[in-house]
Amino acid sequence: MYDHHDTSDRLASYADVLAGELPGTWTSSHMPADAKDDLIELAYRIWDLDLVAEALADHPLQEAALLSRPDGAQLVLVDRHDERDGFLIAAVAPRSLPDKAYRAVPEPNGIALVDDPFLSAEHVADDLLARYDTALAQVRNNALGGLQPSQADRVVLTWQPDGSVATAPVDHRAGEILLAHGFVQDPQDGIYRLNGDDTQAQARTLREIGPQLEAIGIGTGLQHPAARSAPTTTPASTPPIPAGNRTPSVRGR
């Protein structure tokens, strides 16, 4: 006999363990069947056009576990609804980025997980999370209007018209360093910004973050209008532009 409470408990417990095993700091929260509005909103933001989208087309989201990282990254864990043990996990798109930000960014499609959260954490970190972090940085950079997106091994900072500097790092460790040096992450779009009201303080910050990022294997680049002189500059390489189009899914971004 199907035991809804047992399934819910198993989903929540699995998510708790998985969150503790993923790289970085993650928390998990259970979204039960009676949280209908939240589940509808979450389903719209599931960033998938493959395995998870197909599963949700046959079994609309009835409950889920949401894994969240302080920098705004989110993963959703759902039941497989088949004869196999384990779960499905997918990336969640940010709430407030415009549709145009998703153009030319491939969906970081979800994956199936075995009924072992410790083993699954390695799979998520090596596969889905790596693709998600890259896609997340790309759409945030697109929303920013930058020409050169950050990469896993390089943070590209972009001058803004108001004199501030903004970036969308791929590696969450880079985000932690930026926050520790005065950058503020916008809760709506997830972009990191450094105020330019005090140009001397801004220049000092840009000098200080370079060595700390280099210590963890991440370079820096600063792009700015040709007419403006920057406190510090390190030329950033131009990465290839990814192919593909963003189209609505379930809700595949």
CSV table of N, CA, C and O in Angstrom, one decimal, residues 146-232:
chain,number,residue,atom,x,y,z
A,146,GLY,N,27.0,42.3,-19.6
A,146,GLY,CA,28.5,42.1,-19.8
A,146,GLY,C,28.8,41.4,-21.1
A,146,GLY,O,28.0,40.7,-21.6
A,147,LEU,N,30.0,41.7,-21.6
A,147,LEU,CA,30.4,41.0,-22.8
A,147,LEU,C,31.2,39.8,-22.6
A,147,LEU,O,31.3,38.9,-23.5
A,148,GLN,N,31.9,39.6,-21.5
A,148,GLN,CA,32.7,38.5,-21.2
A,148,GLN,C,32.2,37.8,-19.8
A,148,GLN,O,32.5,38.4,-18.8
A,149,PRO,N,31.6,36.7,-19.9
A,149,PRO,CA,31.1,36.1,-18.7
A,149,PRO,C,32.3,35.5,-17.9
A,149,PRO,O,33.3,35.1,-18.5
A,150,SER,N,32.1,35.3,-16.6
A,150,SER,CA,33.1,34.7,-15.8
A,150,SER,C,33.1,33.2,-16.1
A,150,SER,O,32.2,32.6,-16.7
A,151,GLN,N,34.2,32.6,-15.8
A,151,GLN,CA,34.4,31.1,-16.0
A,151,GLN,C,34.8,30.5,-14.7
A,151,GLN,O,35.0,31.2,-13.7
A,152,ALA,N,34.9,29.2,-14.6
A,152,ALA,CA,35.2,28.5,-13.4
A,152,ALA,C,36.5,28.9,-12.8
A,152,ALA,O,36.7,29.0,-11.6
A,153,ASP,N,37.5,29.2,-13.7
A,153,ASP,CA,38.8,29.6,-13.2
A,153,ASP,C,39.1,31.1,-13.4
A,153,ASP,O,40.3,31.5,-13.3
A,154,ARG,N,38.1,31.9,-13.7
A,154,ARG,CA,38.3,33.3,-13.9
A,154,ARG,C,37.1,34.1,-13.5
A,154,ARG,O,36.0,33.8,-14.0
A,155,VAL,N,37.2,35.1,-12.7
A,155,VAL,CA,36.2,36.0,-12.3
A,155,VAL,C,36.3,37.3,-13.2
A,155,VAL,O,37.4,38.0,-13.1
A,156,VAL,N,35.4,37.6,-14.0
A,156,VAL,CA,35.4,38.8,-14.8
A,156,VAL,C,34.5,39.9,-14.2
A,156,VAL,O,33.3,39.7,-14.0
A,157,LEU,N,35.1,41.0,-13.8
A,157,LEU,CA,34.4,42.1,-13.2
A,157,LEU,C,34.1,43.2,-14.3
A,157,LEU,O,35.0,43.5,-15.1
A,158,THR,N,32.9,43.7,-14.3
A,158,THR,CA,32.5,44.7,-15.3
A,158,THR,C,32.1,46.0,-14.7
A,158,THR,O,31.3,46.1,-13.8
A,159,TRP,N,32.7,47.1,-15.2
A,159,TRP,CA,32.3,48.4,-14.8
A,159,TRP,C,30.9,48.7,-15.2
A,159,TRP,O,30.4,48.3,-16.3
A,160,GLN,N,30.2,49.4,-14.3
A,160,GLN,CA,28.8,49.8,-14.6
A,160,GLN,C,28.7,51.3,-14.8
A,160,GLN,O,29.6,52.0,-14.3
A,161,PRO,N,27.7,51.8,-15.4
A,161,PRO,CA,27.6,53.2,-15.7
A,161,PRO,C,27.6,54.1,-14.4
A,161,PRO,O,28.1,55.2,-14.5
A,162,ASP,N,27.2,53.5,-13.3
A,162,ASP,CA,27.2,54.3,-12.1
A,162,ASP,C,28.5,54.3,-11.3
A,162,ASP,O,28.6,54.8,-10.2
A,163,GLY,N,29.5,53.7,-11.9
A,163,GLY,CA,30.8,53.6,-11.3
A,163,GLY,C,31.1,52.4,-10.5
A,163,GLY,O,32.2,52.1,-10.0
A,164,SER,N,30.0,51.6,-10.2
A,164,SER,CA,30.2,50.3,-9.5
A,164,SER,C,30.8,49.2,-10.4
A,164,SER,O,30.9,49.4,-11.6
A,165,VAL,N,31.2,48.2,-9.7
A,165,VAL,CA,31.8,47.0,-10.4
A,165,VAL,C,30.9,45.8,-10.1
A,165,VAL,O,30.4,45.6,-9.0
A,166,ALA,N,30.5,45.0,-11.2
A,166,ALA,CA,29.6,43.9,-11.0
A,166,ALA,C,30.2,42.6,-11.6
A,166,ALA,O,31.0,42.7,-12.5
A,167,THR,N,29.8,41.5,-11.1
A,167,THR,CA,30.3,40.2,-11.6
A,167,THR,C,29.4,39.1,-11.2
A,167,THR,O,28.5,39.2,-10.3
A,168,ALA,N,29.5,38.0,-12.0
A,168,ALA,CA,28.7,36.8,-11.7
A,168,ALA,C,29.6,35.6,-11.7
A,168,ALA,O,29.8,35.0,-12.7
A,169,PRO,N,30.3,35.3,-10.5
A,169,PRO,CA,31.3,34.3,-10.5
A,169,PRO,C,30.6,32.9,-10.7
A,169,PRO,O,29.5,32.7,-10.3
A,170,VAL,N,31.4,32.0,-11.2
A,170,VAL,CA,30.9,30.6,-11.4
A,170,VAL,C,31.1,29.8,-10.1
A,170,VAL,O,30.3,29.1,-9.7
A,171,ASP,N,32.3,30.0,-9.5
A,171,ASP,CA,32.6,29.2,-8.3
A,171,ASP,C,32.1,29.9,-7.0
A,171,ASP,O,32.3,31.1,-6.8
A,172,HIS,N,31.4,29.1,-6.2
A,172,HIS,CA,30.8,29.7,-5.0
A,172,HIS,C,31.8,30.2,-4.0
A,172,HIS,O,31.6,31.1,-3.3
A,173,ARG,N,33.0,29.6,-4.1
A,173,ARG,CA,34.1,30.1,-3.2
A,173,ARG,C,34.5,31.5,-3.6
A,173,ARG,O,34.9,32.3,-2.7
A,174,ALA,N,34.5,31.8,-4.9
A,174,ALA,CA,34.8,33.2,-5.3
A,174,ALA,C,33.8,34.2,-4.8
A,174,ALA,O,34.1,35.3,-4.3
A,175,GLY,N,32.5,33.8,-4.8
A,175,GLY,CA,31.4,34.6,-4.2
A,175,GLY,C,31.7,34.9,-2.7
A,175,GLY,O,31.4,36.0,-2.3
A,176,GLU,N,32.1,33.9,-2.0
A,176,GLU,CA,32.4,34.1,-0.6
A,176,GLU,C,33.5,35.2,-0.4
A,176,GLU,O,33.4,36.0,0.6
A,177,ILE,N,34.5,35.1,-1.2
A,177,ILE,CA,35.6,36.1,-1.1
A,177,ILE,C,35.1,37.5,-1.4
A,177,ILE,O,35.4,38.5,-0.8
A,178,LEU,N,34.3,37.6,-2.5
A,178,LEU,CA,33.8,38.9,-2.8
A,178,LEU,C,32.9,39.5,-1.7
A,178,LEU,O,33.0,40.7,-1.4
A,179,LEU,N,32.1,38.7,-1.1
A,179,LEU,CA,31.2,39.2,0.0
A,179,LEU,C,32.1,39.6,1.2
A,179,LEU,O,31.7,40.6,1.8
A,180,ALA,N,33.1,38.9,1.4
A,180,ALA,CA,34.0,39.3,2.5
A,180,ALA,C,34.7,40.6,2.3
A,180,ALA,O,35.3,41.2,3.3
A,181,HIS,N,34.8,41.1,1.1
A,181,HIS,CA,35.5,42.3,0.8
A,181,HIS,C,34.6,43.4,0.3
A,181,HIS,O,35.0,44.3,-0.4
A,182,GLY,N,33.3,43.4,0.7
A,182,GLY,CA,32.5,44.5,0.5
A,182,GLY,C,31.5,44.4,-0.7
A,182,GLY,O,30.7,45.3,-0.9
A,183,PHE,N,31.6,43.4,-1.5
A,183,PHE,CA,30.6,43.2,-2.6
A,183,PHE,C,29.3,42.8,-1.9
A,183,PHE,O,29.3,42.2,-0.9
A,184,VAL,N,28.2,43.2,-2.5
A,184,VAL,CA,26.9,42.9,-2.1
A,184,VAL,C,26.2,42.1,-3.2
A,184,VAL,O,26.2,42.5,-4.3
A,185,GLN,N,25.6,41.0,-2.8
A,185,GLN,CA,24.9,40.2,-3.8
A,185,GLN,C,23.4,40.6,-3.8
A,185,GLN,O,22.7,40.6,-2.8
A,186,ASP,N,22.9,41.0,-5.0
A,186,ASP,CA,21.5,41.4,-5.2
A,186,ASP,C,20.6,40.2,-5.0
A,186,ASP,O,20.8,39.1,-5.6
A,187,PRO,N,19.7,40.2,-4.0
A,187,PRO,CA,18.8,39.1,-3.8
A,187,PRO,C,17.9,38.7,-4.9
A,187,PRO,O,17.4,37.6,-5.0
A,188,GLN,N,17.7,39.7,-5.8
A,188,GLN,CA,16.8,39.4,-7.0
A,188,GLN,C,17.5,38.7,-8.1
A,188,GLN,O,17.0,37.7,-8.6
A,189,ASP,N,18.6,39.2,-8.5
A,189,ASP,CA,19.3,38.6,-9.7
A,189,ASP,C,20.5,37.8,-9.4
A,189,ASP,O,21.1,37.1,-10.2
A,190,GLY,N,21.0,37.9,-8.1
A,190,GLY,CA,22.2,37.1,-7.7
A,190,GLY,C,23.5,37.7,-8.1
A,190,GLY,O,24.5,37.1,-7.9
A,191,ILE,N,23.5,38.9,-8.7
A,191,ILE,CA,24.8,39.5,-9.2
A,191,ILE,C,25.5,40.2,-8.0
A,191,ILE,O,24.8,40.8,-7.2
A,192,TYR,N,26.8,40.1,-8.0
A,192,TYR,CA,27.6,40.7,-7.0
A,192,TYR,C,28.0,42.1,-7.5
A,192,TYR,O,28.6,42.2,-8.6
A,193,ARG,N,27.9,43.1,-6.6
A,193,ARG,CA,28.2,44.4,-7.0
A,193,ARG,C,29.0,45.1,-5.9
A,193,ARG,O,28.8,44.9,-4.7
A,194,LEU,N,30.0,45.9,-6.3
A,194,LEU,CA,30.9,46.7,-5.4
A,194,LEU,C,30.6,48.2,-5.7
A,194,LEU,O,30.8,48.7,-6.8
A,195,ASN,N,30.1,48.9,-4.7
A,195,ASN,CA,29.8,50.3,-4.8
A,195,ASN,C,31.0,51.1,-5.2
A,195,ASN,O,32.1,50.8,-4.8
A,196,GLY,N,30.8,52.1,-6.0
A,196,GLY,CA,31.9,53.0,-6.5
A,196,GLY,C,31.9,54.4,-5.9
A,196,GLY,O,32.5,55.3,-6.4
A,197,ASP,N,31.1,54.6,-4.8
A,197,ASP,CA,31.1,55.9,-4.2
A,197,ASP,C,32.4,56.4,-3.7
A,197,ASP,O,32.8,57.5,-3.8
A,198,ASP,N,33.2,55.4,-3.1
A,198,ASP,CA,34.5,55.7,-2.6
A,198,ASP,C,35.5,55.0,-3.6
A,198,ASP,O,35.7,53.8,-3.4
A,199,THR,N,36.1,55.7,-4.5
A,199,THR,CA,36.9,55.1,-5.5
A,199,THR,C,38.2,54.5,-4.9
A,199,THR,O,38.7,53.5,-5.4
A,200,GLN,N,38.7,55.2,-3.9
A,200,GLN,CA,39.9,54.6,-3.3
A,200,GLN,C,39.7,53.3,-2.6
A,200,GLN,O,40.4,52.3,-2.7
A,201,ALA,N,38.5,53.2,-1.9
A,201,ALA,CA,38.2,52.0,-1.2
A,201,ALA,C,37.9,50.9,-2.3
A,201,ALA,O,38.2,49.7,-2.1
A,202,GLN,N,37.3,51.3,-3.4
A,202,GLN,CA,36.9,50.4,-4.4
A,202,GLN,C,38.2,49.8,-5.0
A,202,GLN,O,38.4,48.6,-5.2
A,203,ALA,N,39.2,50.7,-5.3
A,203,ALA,CA,40.5,50.2,-5.9
A,203,ALA,C,41.2,49.3,-4.9
A,203,ALA,O,41.8,48.3,-5.3
A,204,ARG,N,41.2,49.6,-3.6
A,204,ARG,CA,41.8,48.8,-2.6
A,204,ARG,C,41.2,47.4,-2.6
A,204,ARG,O,41.9,46.4,-2.5
A,205,THR,N,39.9,47.3,-2.7
A,205,THR,CA,39.2,46.1,-2.7
A,205,THR,C,39.6,45.2,-3.9
A,205,THR,O,39.8,44.0,-3.8
A,206,LEU,N,39.6,45.9,-5.1
A,206,LEU,CA,40.0,45.1,-6.3
A,206,LEU,C,41.4,44.6,-6.2
A,206,LEU,O,41.7,43.5,-6.8
A,207,ARG,N,42.3,45.3,-5.6
A,207,ARG,CA,43.6,44.8,-5.4
A,207,ARG,C,43.7,43.7,-4.4
A,207,ARG,O,44.4,42.7,-4.6
A,208,GLU,N,42.9,43.7,-3.4
A,208,GLU,CA,42.9,42.7,-2.3
A,208,GLU,C,42.3,41.4,-2.8
A,208,GLU,O,42.8,40.3,-2.3
A,209,ILE,N,41.3,41.4,-3.6
A,209,ILE,CA,40.6,40.1,-3.9
A,209,ILE,C,41.4,39.3,-4.9
A,209,ILE,O,41.3,38.1,-4.9
A,210,GLY,N,42.3,40.0,-5.7
A,210,GLY,CA,43.1,39.2,-6.7
A,210,GLY,C,43.9,38.1,-6.1
A,210,GLY,O,43.8,36.9,-6.5
A,211,PRO,N,44.8,38.4,-5.1
A,211,PRO,CA,45.6,37.3,-4.5
A,211,PRO,C,44.8,36.3,-3.8
A,211,PRO,O,45.2,35.1,-3.9
A,212,GLN,N,43.7,36.6,-3.2
A,212,GLN,CA,42.9,35.6,-2.5
A,212,GLN,C,42.2,34.7,-3.5
A,212,GLN,O,42.1,33.5,-3.3
A,213,LEU,N,41.8,35.2,-4.6
A,213,LEU,CA,41.2,34.4,-5.7
A,213,LEU,C,42.3,33.5,-6.3
A,213,LEU,O,42.0,32.3,-6.6
A,214,GLU,N,43.4,34.1,-6.5
A,214,GLU,CA,44.5,33.3,-7.1
A,214,GLU,C,44.9,32.1,-6.2
A,214,GLU,O,45.3,31.1,-6.7
A,215,ALA,N,44.8,32.3,-4.9
A,215,ALA,CA,45.2,31.3,-3.9
A,215,ALA,C,44.3,30.0,-4.1
A,215,ALA,O,44.7,29.0,-3.7
A,216,ILE,N,43.1,30.2,-4.6
A,216,ILE,CA,42.2,29.0,-4.8
A,216,ILE,C,42.1,28.7,-6.3
A,216,ILE,O,41.2,28.0,-6.8
A,217,GLY,N,43.1,29.2,-7.1
A,217,GLY,CA,43.2,28.9,-8.5
A,217,GLY,C,42.2,29.6,-9.4
A,217,GLY,O,41.9,29.1,-10.5
A,218,ILE,N,41.8,30.8,-9.0
A,218,ILE,CA,40.9,31.6,-9.8
A,218,ILE,C,41.5,32.9,-10.2
A,218,ILE,O,41.9,33.7,-9.3
A,219,GLY,N,41.6,33.2,-11.5
A,219,GLY,CA,42.2,34.5,-11.9
A,219,GLY,C,41.1,35.6,-12.0
A,219,GLY,O,39.9,35.3,-11.7
A,220,THR,N,41.5,36.8,-12.3
A,220,THR,CA,40.6,37.9,-12.3
A,220,THR,C,40.8,38.7,-13.6
A,220,THR,O,41.9,38.7,-14.2
A,221,GLY,N,39.7,39.3,-14.1
A,221,GLY,CA,39.8,40.2,-15.3
A,221,GLY,C,38.8,41.3,-15.0
A,221,GLY,O,37.8,41.2,-14.4
A,222,LEU,N,39.2,42.5,-15.5
A,222,LEU,CA,38.4,43.7,-15.3
A,222,LEU,C,38.1,44.3,-16.7
A,222,LEU,O,39.0,44.7,-17.4
A,223,GLN,N,36.9,44.4,-17.1
A,223,GLN,CA,36.5,45.0,-18.4
A,223,GLN,C,35.8,46.3,-18.1
A,223,GLN,O,35.0,46.4,-17.2
A,224,HIS,N,36.2,47.3,-18.9
A,224,HIS,CA,35.7,48.6,-18.7
A,224,HIS,C,35.7,49.4,-20.0
A,224,HIS,O,36.4,49.0,-20.9
A,225,PRO,N,34.9,50.5,-20.1
A,225,PRO,CA,34.9,51.3,-21.3
A,225,PRO,C,36.3,51.8,-21.6
A,225,PRO,O,37.1,52.1,-20.6
A,226,ALA,N,36.7,51.9,-22.8
A,226,ALA,CA,38.0,52.4,-23.2
A,226,ALA,C,38.4,53.7,-22.7
A,226,ALA,O,39.5,54.1,-22.4
A,227,ALA,N,37.3,54.6,-22.5
A,227,ALA,CA,37.6,55.9,-22.0
A,227,ALA,C,37.8,56.0,-20.5
A,227,ALA,O,38.2,57.1,-20.0
A,228,ARG,N,37.6,54.9,-19.8
A,228,ARG,CA,37.8,55.0,-18.4
A,228,ARG,C,39.0,54.2,-17.9
A,228,ARG,O,39.4,53.2,-18.4
A,229,SER,N,39.7,54.8,-17.0
A,229,SER,CA,40.9,54.1,-16.4
A,229,SER,C,40.5,53.4,-15.1
A,229,SER,O,39.7,54.0,-14.3
A,230,ALA,N,40.9,52.2,-15.0
A,230,ALA,CA,40.5,51.4,-13.8
A,230,ALA,C,41.6,51.4,-12.8
A,230,ALA,O,42.8,51.5,-13.1
A,231,PRO,N,41.2,51.2,-11.5
A,231,PRO,CA,42.2,51.1,-10.4
A,231,PRO,C,43.2,49.9,-10.7
A,231,PRO,O,44.4,50.0,-10.4
A,232,THR,N,42.7,48.8,-11.2
A,232,THR,CA,43.6,47.7,-11.5
A,232,THR,C,43.0,46.9,-12.6
A,232,THR,O,41.8,46.8,-12.7
